[in-house]
XYZ file of C-alpha atoms in Angstrom:
542
model
C -8.740 7.802 -25.804
C -10.928 10.304 -23.857
C -8.394 13.250 -24.264
C -9.160 13.481 -27.782
C -13.064 13.740 -27.319
C -12.469 16.367 -24.700
C -10.234 18.125 -27.349
C -13.385 18.176 -29.828
C -15.336 20.206 -27.272
C -13.043 23.013 -27.928
C -13.167 22.942 -31.881
C -15.939 24.928 -33.517
C -18.778 22.832 -34.916
C -21.608 23.720 -37.399
C -25.346 23.069 -36.998
C -27.326 21.390 -39.842
C -30.971 20.818 -39.731
C -31.060 21.217 -35.786
C -28.311 18.463 -35.087
C -24.878 19.208 -34.110
C -22.140 17.698 -36.465
C -18.516 18.683 -37.156
C -17.452 20.732 -40.036
C -15.255 19.099 -42.581
C -12.336 21.321 -41.461
C -12.674 19.681 -38.093
C -12.933 16.264 -39.376
C -9.890 16.641 -41.727
C -7.894 18.067 -38.635
C -8.662 15.161 -36.191
C -8.051 12.859 -39.175
C -4.636 14.211 -39.719
C -3.395 13.953 -36.228
C -4.763 10.813 -35.724
C -3.156 9.333 -38.832
C 0.051 11.079 -37.853
C 0.101 9.259 -34.614
C -0.481 5.968 -36.255
C 2.423 6.974 -38.508
C 4.528 7.624 -35.537
C 3.822 4.339 -33.854
C 4.655 2.655 -36.758
C 7.855 4.434 -37.536
C 8.963 4.081 -33.873
C 8.539 0.410 -34.158
C 10.697 0.121 -37.152
C 13.475 2.608 -35.739
C 13.273 0.598 -32.372
C 17.144 -0.538 -32.732
C 18.227 2.619 -34.646
C 21.228 4.335 -33.038
C 20.150 7.886 -34.174
C 16.315 8.068 -33.732
C 13.636 7.760 -31.219
C 9.878 8.248 -30.940
C 10.267 11.906 -29.695
C 12.427 12.674 -32.613
C 9.960 10.875 -35.158
C 7.138 12.626 -33.798
C 8.665 16.154 -34.287
C 10.064 15.494 -37.563
C 6.650 14.260 -38.678
C 5.159 17.324 -37.162
C 7.507 19.607 -39.002
C 7.016 17.908 -42.464
C 3.119 18.206 -41.811
C 3.428 21.563 -41.037
C 5.270 22.367 -44.084
C 3.063 20.522 -46.303
C 0.010 22.452 -44.613
C 2.107 25.749 -44.957
C 2.604 24.943 -48.825
C -1.034 24.141 -49.281
C -2.194 27.174 -47.920
C 0.198 29.193 -49.850
C 2.246 30.573 -46.736
C -0.732 32.049 -44.692
C -0.945 29.515 -41.804
C 0.214 26.102 -40.812
C -2.602 25.812 -37.916
C -5.055 22.951 -38.799
C -6.110 22.433 -34.979
C -6.886 25.108 -32.312
C -4.459 24.172 -29.179
C -3.287 26.302 -26.326
C -1.336 26.101 -23.143
C -4.511 25.585 -21.015
C -5.639 22.759 -23.184
C -2.071 21.167 -22.713
C -2.286 21.395 -18.732
C -5.646 20.360 -18.233
C -5.806 17.346 -20.783
C -2.519 16.204 -21.973
C -0.310 16.685 -19.044
C -2.119 14.930 -16.347
C -2.330 11.462 -17.920
C 1.699 11.560 -18.364
C 2.695 12.735 -15.146
C 0.217 10.309 -13.382
C 1.515 7.491 -15.360
C 4.929 8.284 -14.279
C 3.965 8.180 -10.897
C 1.861 4.927 -11.188
C 4.616 2.999 -13.200
C 7.548 4.339 -11.350
C 9.833 1.343 -9.580
C 9.464 2.520 -6.035
C 12.158 0.675 -4.701
C 14.809 2.328 -6.765
C 12.999 5.587 -6.750
C 13.141 5.841 -3.071
C 16.671 4.486 -2.676
C 17.957 7.128 -4.799
C 15.563 9.741 -3.363
C 18.012 11.937 -1.867
C 19.976 12.459 -5.085
C 16.627 12.960 -6.898
C 15.424 15.719 -4.581
C 19.027 17.132 -4.631
C 19.023 17.454 -8.330
C 15.415 17.992 -9.032
C 14.581 20.462 -6.391
C 17.762 22.141 -5.398
C 19.585 21.873 -8.823
C 16.397 23.339 -10.505
C 16.398 26.371 -8.136
C 20.162 26.901 -8.958
C 19.465 26.521 -12.825
C 16.429 29.007 -12.412
C 18.554 31.543 -10.779
C 21.503 31.463 -13.392
C 19.181 31.346 -16.257
C 17.178 34.443 -15.135
C 20.292 36.282 -14.363
C 22.098 35.234 -17.426
C 18.878 36.520 -19.551
C 18.614 39.794 -17.383
C 22.332 40.629 -18.166
C 22.514 39.451 -21.834
C 19.237 40.154 -23.455
C 19.855 43.955 -23.340
C 23.060 43.687 -25.085
C 21.284 41.836 -27.925
C 18.681 44.546 -28.184
C 15.765 42.821 -26.180
C 14.732 45.794 -24.027
C 11.271 45.373 -23.093
C 11.090 42.561 -20.852
C 10.433 43.278 -17.299
C 12.001 41.485 -14.317
C 8.914 39.037 -13.977
C 9.586 37.979 -17.476
C 13.047 37.187 -16.668
C 12.233 35.261 -13.874
C 9.785 33.484 -15.907
C 12.419 32.525 -18.564
C 14.329 31.064 -15.815
C 11.587 28.894 -14.743
C 10.610 28.056 -18.232
C 13.945 26.753 -19.409
C 14.592 24.790 -16.162
C 12.046 22.308 -17.196
C 13.854 19.286 -18.720
C 12.643 16.560 -21.024
C 14.331 13.442 -20.338
C 12.350 11.114 -22.702
C 15.088 10.617 -25.547
C 17.515 9.613 -22.597
C 14.955 7.267 -21.067
C 14.248 5.509 -24.190
C 17.974 4.516 -24.248
C 18.578 3.676 -20.502
C 17.300 0.479 -19.075
C 15.825 -0.011 -15.754
C 17.519 -3.315 -15.459
C 20.894 -2.729 -16.995
C 21.468 0.987 -15.579
C 18.965 0.772 -12.531
C 20.768 3.812 -10.826
C 20.983 6.039 -13.864
C 17.408 5.210 -15.055
C 15.910 6.056 -11.635
C 18.040 9.169 -11.076
C 17.281 10.640 -14.553
C 13.520 9.738 -14.496
C 12.919 10.851 -10.962
C 14.684 13.875 -11.521
C 12.907 14.811 -14.634
C 9.527 14.282 -12.917
C 10.541 16.159 -9.718
C 12.145 18.976 -12.294
C 9.041 19.252 -14.232
C 6.884 19.950 -11.077
C 9.467 22.079 -9.442
C 9.802 24.229 -12.642
C 6.008 24.601 -12.721
C 5.733 25.504 -9.195
C 8.545 28.074 -9.568
C 6.777 29.571 -12.607
C 3.516 29.652 -10.377
C 5.445 31.382 -7.580
C 6.779 33.980 -9.955
C 3.245 34.631 -11.117
C 2.068 35.246 -7.556
C 5.135 37.496 -6.813
C 4.200 41.033 -6.088
C 7.257 42.942 -7.850
C 5.870 46.511 -7.207
C 7.230 46.477 -3.848
C 10.646 44.601 -4.006
C 12.449 44.412 -0.548
C 14.975 42.350 0.936
C 12.278 39.981 2.142
C 11.203 39.269 -1.501
C 13.641 36.233 -1.868
C 12.133 34.837 1.397
C 8.611 35.413 0.106
C 9.504 33.518 -3.183
C 11.081 30.742 -1.066
C 8.055 30.545 1.307
C 5.575 30.306 -1.839
C 7.669 27.699 -3.436
C 7.631 25.436 -0.272
C 3.959 25.916 0.375
C 3.040 25.195 -3.263
C 5.274 22.150 -3.099
C 4.460 20.759 0.397
C 0.835 21.339 0.132
C 0.629 19.874 -3.515
C 2.289 16.690 -2.409
C -0.066 16.201 0.659
C -3.008 16.706 -1.457
C -1.859 13.989 -3.897
C -1.303 11.532 -1.126
C -4.772 12.290 0.524
C -6.491 11.472 -2.508
C -4.571 8.441 -3.092
C -4.992 6.959 0.104
C -8.912 7.889 0.168
C -9.177 5.713 -3.342
C -7.575 2.970 -1.528
C -9.700 2.813 1.337
C -12.960 3.148 -0.767
C -12.143 0.558 -3.144
C -10.857 -1.786 -0.288
C -14.025 -1.115 2.109
C -16.368 -1.484 -0.596
C -15.173 -4.270 -2.865
C -16.265 -2.597 -6.056
C -14.665 -5.174 -8.007
C -17.033 -8.070 -7.034
C -19.749 -6.378 -9.204
C -17.704 -4.706 -11.768
C -14.071 -4.188 -12.597
C -15.051 -1.373 -14.935
C -16.304 0.831 -11.876
C -13.069 0.288 -10.021
C -10.840 1.251 -13.196
C -13.315 4.205 -13.594
C -12.937 5.346 -10.165
C -9.016 5.221 -10.046
C -8.818 7.349 -13.276
C -11.414 9.851 -12.034
C -10.243 10.035 -8.547
C -6.629 10.857 -10.108
C -7.801 13.455 -12.322
C -9.840 15.042 -9.595
C -6.825 15.282 -7.419
C -5.241 17.428 -10.333
C -8.304 19.569 -10.765
C -8.540 20.432 -7.431
C -4.866 21.239 -7.018
C -5.409 23.687 -9.884
C -8.661 24.963 -8.401
C -7.131 26.019 -5.192
C -3.839 27.341 -6.934
C -1.504 24.567 -5.989
C 0.754 22.304 -8.378
C -1.587 19.888 -10.130
C 1.663 18.195 -11.282
C 3.033 17.249 -8.035
C -0.310 16.232 -6.581
C -1.258 13.892 -9.571
C 2.200 12.442 -9.485
C 2.225 11.583 -5.870
C -1.342 10.518 -6.178
C -0.123 8.067 -8.690
C 2.709 6.841 -6.518
C 0.279 6.121 -3.682
C -2.397 4.524 -6.064
C 0.334 1.873 -7.117
C 1.267 1.191 -3.456
C -2.159 0.693 -2.076
C -4.977 1.020 -4.508
C -3.593 -1.157 -7.306
C -3.288 -4.024 -5.031
C -6.942 -3.503 -3.792
C -8.667 -4.081 -7.238
C -9.228 -7.527 -8.803
C -6.484 -9.302 -10.907
C -8.123 -8.547 -14.384
C -8.190 -4.914 -13.471
C -4.444 -4.865 -12.366
C -3.365 -5.721 -15.652
C -6.100 -3.413 -17.473
C -4.877 -0.236 -15.300
C -1.303 -0.657 -15.958
C -1.766 -1.021 -19.831
C -4.543 1.751 -20.127
C -2.649 4.638 -18.175
C 0.791 3.686 -20.197
C -1.215 3.826 -23.527
C -3.127 7.150 -22.644
C 0.271 8.515 -21.513
C 1.815 7.421 -24.831
C -0.873 8.933 -26.848
C -0.507 12.259 -25.028
C 3.176 12.480 -25.547
C 3.174 11.515 -29.167
C 0.355 14.172 -29.861
C 2.356 16.722 -28.152
C 5.562 16.412 -29.894
C 3.486 16.231 -33.197
C 1.920 19.490 -32.053
C 5.126 21.281 -31.234
C 6.666 20.123 -34.703
C 3.829 21.560 -36.573
C 3.343 24.594 -34.458
C 7.069 25.717 -35.092
C 5.914 26.257 -38.862
C 3.265 28.805 -37.699
C 4.042 31.474 -39.849
C 1.896 34.372 -38.219
C 3.980 33.699 -34.825
C 7.188 34.547 -36.619
C 5.903 37.464 -38.465
C 4.769 38.904 -35.110
C 8.368 38.774 -33.683
C 9.276 41.450 -36.221
C 12.832 40.264 -35.454
C 15.956 39.938 -37.990
C 17.220 36.332 -38.559
C 20.455 37.410 -36.711
C 18.409 38.611 -33.571
C 16.449 35.677 -33.548
C 19.478 33.517 -33.886
C 21.285 35.558 -31.254
C 18.584 35.165 -28.637
C 17.967 31.327 -29.242
C 21.778 30.740 -28.945
C 21.838 32.683 -25.773
C 19.022 30.805 -24.225
C 20.773 27.524 -25.383
C 23.940 28.405 -23.902
C 22.331 29.594 -20.584
C 20.669 26.248 -20.521
C 23.991 24.334 -20.669
C 25.701 26.314 -18.206
C 22.788 26.397 -15.882
C 22.698 22.407 -15.999
C 26.315 21.917 -15.618
C 26.392 24.469 -12.541
C 24.354 21.980 -10.348
C 24.729 18.495 -11.729
C 28.864 18.279 -11.267
C 29.083 20.129 -7.887
C 25.996 18.372 -6.416
C 27.058 15.009 -7.501
C 30.655 15.534 -6.228
C 29.056 16.715 -2.711
C 26.663 13.759 -2.636
C 30.094 11.506 -3.271
C 31.529 12.936 0.139
C 28.509 10.945 1.795
C 28.814 7.802 -0.139
C 31.747 5.118 -0.559
C 33.125 2.845 -3.171
C 30.680 1.640 -5.728
C 27.859 3.834 -4.409
C 29.797 6.966 -5.613
C 28.538 8.649 -8.809
C 31.283 8.408 -11.403
C 32.520 11.106 -13.854
C 30.793 9.313 -16.973
C 27.470 8.988 -15.043
C 27.623 12.597 -13.842
C 28.192 13.295 -17.654
C 25.046 11.412 -18.724
C 22.701 12.957 -16.043
C 24.117 16.322 -17.299
C 23.494 15.438 -20.872
C 20.007 13.819 -19.841
C 18.649 17.083 -18.931
C 19.652 19.299 -21.842
C 16.541 18.341 -24.000
C 13.611 20.594 -23.645
C 10.205 19.791 -24.553
C 6.383 20.513 -24.398
C 6.343 21.884 -20.756
C 8.717 24.418 -21.719
C 6.858 25.404 -24.830
C 3.380 25.496 -22.665
C 4.905 27.565 -20.087
C 6.353 29.979 -22.648
C 2.717 30.388 -24.443
C 1.298 30.909 -20.745
C 3.716 33.824 -20.090
C 4.148 35.515 -23.485
C 1.161 34.794 -25.604
C -0.857 37.638 -23.701
C 1.084 40.926 -23.607
C 0.687 44.490 -24.017
C 0.786 46.038 -27.688
C 4.356 47.908 -26.729
C 6.247 44.531 -26.142
C 3.903 42.013 -28.246
C 6.910 41.542 -30.698
C 9.647 40.944 -28.044
C 6.907 38.413 -26.546
C 6.667 36.862 -29.679
C 10.226 36.710 -30.156
C 10.604 34.779 -26.929
C 8.016 32.053 -27.859
C 9.635 31.444 -31.413
C 13.143 31.251 -29.645
C 11.823 28.667 -26.944
C 10.679 26.541 -29.943
C 14.064 26.782 -31.747
C 15.777 25.810 -28.380
C 13.124 22.717 -28.017
C 13.619 21.668 -31.623
C 17.325 22.087 -31.497
C 17.904 20.365 -28.270
C 15.571 17.347 -29.109
C 16.736 16.859 -32.660
C 20.609 17.505 -32.219
C 21.164 16.177 -28.507
C 18.434 13.724 -28.842
C 19.795 12.059 -31.835
C 23.276 11.532 -30.496
C 22.148 10.284 -27.153
C 22.086 6.702 -27.705
C 25.629 6.458 -29.317
C 26.949 8.701 -26.650
C 25.497 6.489 -23.790
C 26.760 3.478 -25.624
C 30.166 4.895 -25.754
C 30.356 5.976 -22.074
C 28.730 2.658 -20.538
C 29.005 -0.030 -23.296
C 26.117 -1.856 -24.906
C 25.499 -4.307 -22.059
C 26.103 -2.256 -19.023
C 24.748 -4.447 -16.658
C 24.537 -3.698 -12.651
C 27.065 -5.379 -10.932
C 25.149 -5.600 -7.575
C 21.523 -6.715 -7.259
C 18.833 -4.700 -5.197
C 18.963 -7.413 -2.681
C 22.752 -7.254 -2.007
C 23.842 -3.703 -2.923
C 24.252 -2.654 0.581
C 26.678 -5.026 2.510
C 25.352 -4.538 5.976
C 21.769 -5.329 4.974
C 21.475 -8.109 7.618
C 23.013 -5.636 10.220
C 20.245 -3.346 9.631
C 17.552 -6.101 10.204
C 19.265 -7.181 13.527
C 19.698 -3.214 14.613
C 16.002 -2.827 14.834
C 15.107 -6.370 16.513
C 13.270 -6.190 19.798
C 15.635 -5.816 22.698
C 13.260 -6.684 25.497
C 15.255 -8.605 28.192
C 18.653 -7.502 27.053
C 21.062 -5.958 29.587
C 21.282 -2.095 29.860
C 24.918 -2.190 28.395
C 23.678 -4.046 25.247
C 20.648 -1.888 24.683
C 23.092 1.201 24.969
C 25.636 -0.246 22.225
C 22.546 -1.419 20.149
C 21.341 2.317 20.462
C 24.800 3.608 19.392
C 24.883 1.199 16.448
C 21.392 2.352 15.622
C 22.940 6.097 15.335
C 26.009 5.222 13.305
C 24.063 3.316 10.984
C 21.311 5.971 10.566
C 24.135 8.370 9.726
C 25.915 6.128 7.311
C 22.940 4.633 5.445
C 20.044 7.289 6.149
C 18.021 6.187 3.039
C 18.041 2.329 4.125
C 17.411 3.208 7.596
C 14.507 5.311 6.748
C 13.080 2.773 4.509
C 13.228 -0.043 7.223
C 11.363 2.270 9.520
C 9.047 3.038 7.068
C 8.123 -0.601 6.027
C 7.646 -1.307 10.019
C 5.156 1.667 10.163
C 3.429 0.542 6.668
C 2.879 -3.047 7.599
C 1.686 -2.095 11.126
C -0.659 0.886 10.592
C -1.262 1.669 6.977
C -1.846 -1.584 5.319
C -4.464 -2.874 7.640
C -6.634 0.292 6.803
C -5.620 0.920 3.205
C -4.710 -2.376 1.757
C -1.909 -2.853 -0.447
C 0.573 -5.602 -1.181
C -0.597 -8.904 0.414
C -4.361 -7.685 0.275
C -6.619 -10.178 -1.911
C -9.810 -8.705 -3.143
C -12.639 -10.754 -3.532
C -13.124 -12.028 -7.298
C -15.697 -14.518 -8.287
C -14.339 -17.310 -10.240
C -10.697 -16.120 -10.136
C -8.282 -19.247 -9.175
C -6.000 -16.608 -7.422
C -5.951 -13.071 -6.017
C -2.418 -12.730 -5.399
C -0.820 -9.353 -6.227
C 2.001 -9.003 -8.566
C 4.997 -8.332 -6.483
C 7.116 -7.382 -9.197
C 4.960 -3.982 -9.352
C 6.304 -3.230 -5.842
C 9.874 -3.212 -7.131
């Protein structure tokens, strides 16, 4: 709820008799949005089993209806009842969503499929970025959009590469379809971060002197932002774990340790933005590290509180964003500024939507089949699963809208109409993809996978040679040189055939020996007066 109080600081207030009070318009605006959020929660609950609707679609539709009502009441002047901009989105609303995604992620499935997640989330996003940028550059001039620069076309590629998999994730189950859920979820988060990093890299690119080294410069900037942001998030997460473990803050106040976790996560995001890194990547990996170490160092009651608190704040932020996007779509002033005919607007929106479809297909199917060459049997990604992964990334959401505002809202007079056209066209793509694609997601997945698509193999047995993995890394002291040589060869062969599992085993050995004694984690029992047990909830680890 603190998000909304921060929001109030940006809304004008009037001063009466020397004391600060909110104007009636401000109270009305906040009341409307809070009421709509409550309505979304109730309607979302009632439509939980509906095949054609979900909370994202509900929020968008309520926003559209509310915007239409306000537009009618104001007699067609403007549908804005609350000031909202991309800066507000990136500073207050997006961080809790991404942090909760990292904090609640099922790390075992996430890192088990980490290679495919990185393949789709990073390499796939870059491929989509290149194709969308090139397609926009080649097609827009034929439509009549002639005043956009090279940097604008690159920005369009980054903007439309940002997926929104919320609709699909509301249908998929972590228990019934663990691979699809972790792949779609992981790729969605990494994709958002990659898109924002690409967008920031494009903004830093000096296009006044384009040479053969420009692509390398862009790649270097991207890699620097990606790895530096990740390292910062890990560092802040480890620092929070060490402080809470060393000081036993929970023995005096559970509120303090919860507050410290929240504030340090938010500080990691702010520091990243302050030094021009990707706050999204930073706060995501900070959430992962906090769930692996810090969460196990706090008291038992705080563990329950943090999980629900972070999820609640994230849910409210997501609902608020979809509501605003729906309401902002009917901002009549923005449509007037574009000065584009209905035909031009539809042509630009259709072109962008087609580029999204082609850009997504251009990497999902080739990369999935490329990945299948390194897998065998049931580990391969079937065609129907490839289709679901492709479909899951077709929806566009609030990140796309926010990046579009950031790129095209401040423009010169000569091109302001085309920049406004890009904003309105982006909103059309977001609305169409979420409402149309999102509404058929549940029936489509049920048709492809069936209603009860339970995983045939459990996590503990999904690799037949798991026992061999344990045996391969046993101590070999006292064994003959020939036996040791054979075992080393077996290790190498196993590393090649199962790199993810081998890396996971080596990491767990390193984690248990060096990291947990310093930073705590699973198995660490914090002191809690009056508590019958301090055992950690092991299910959070899996």
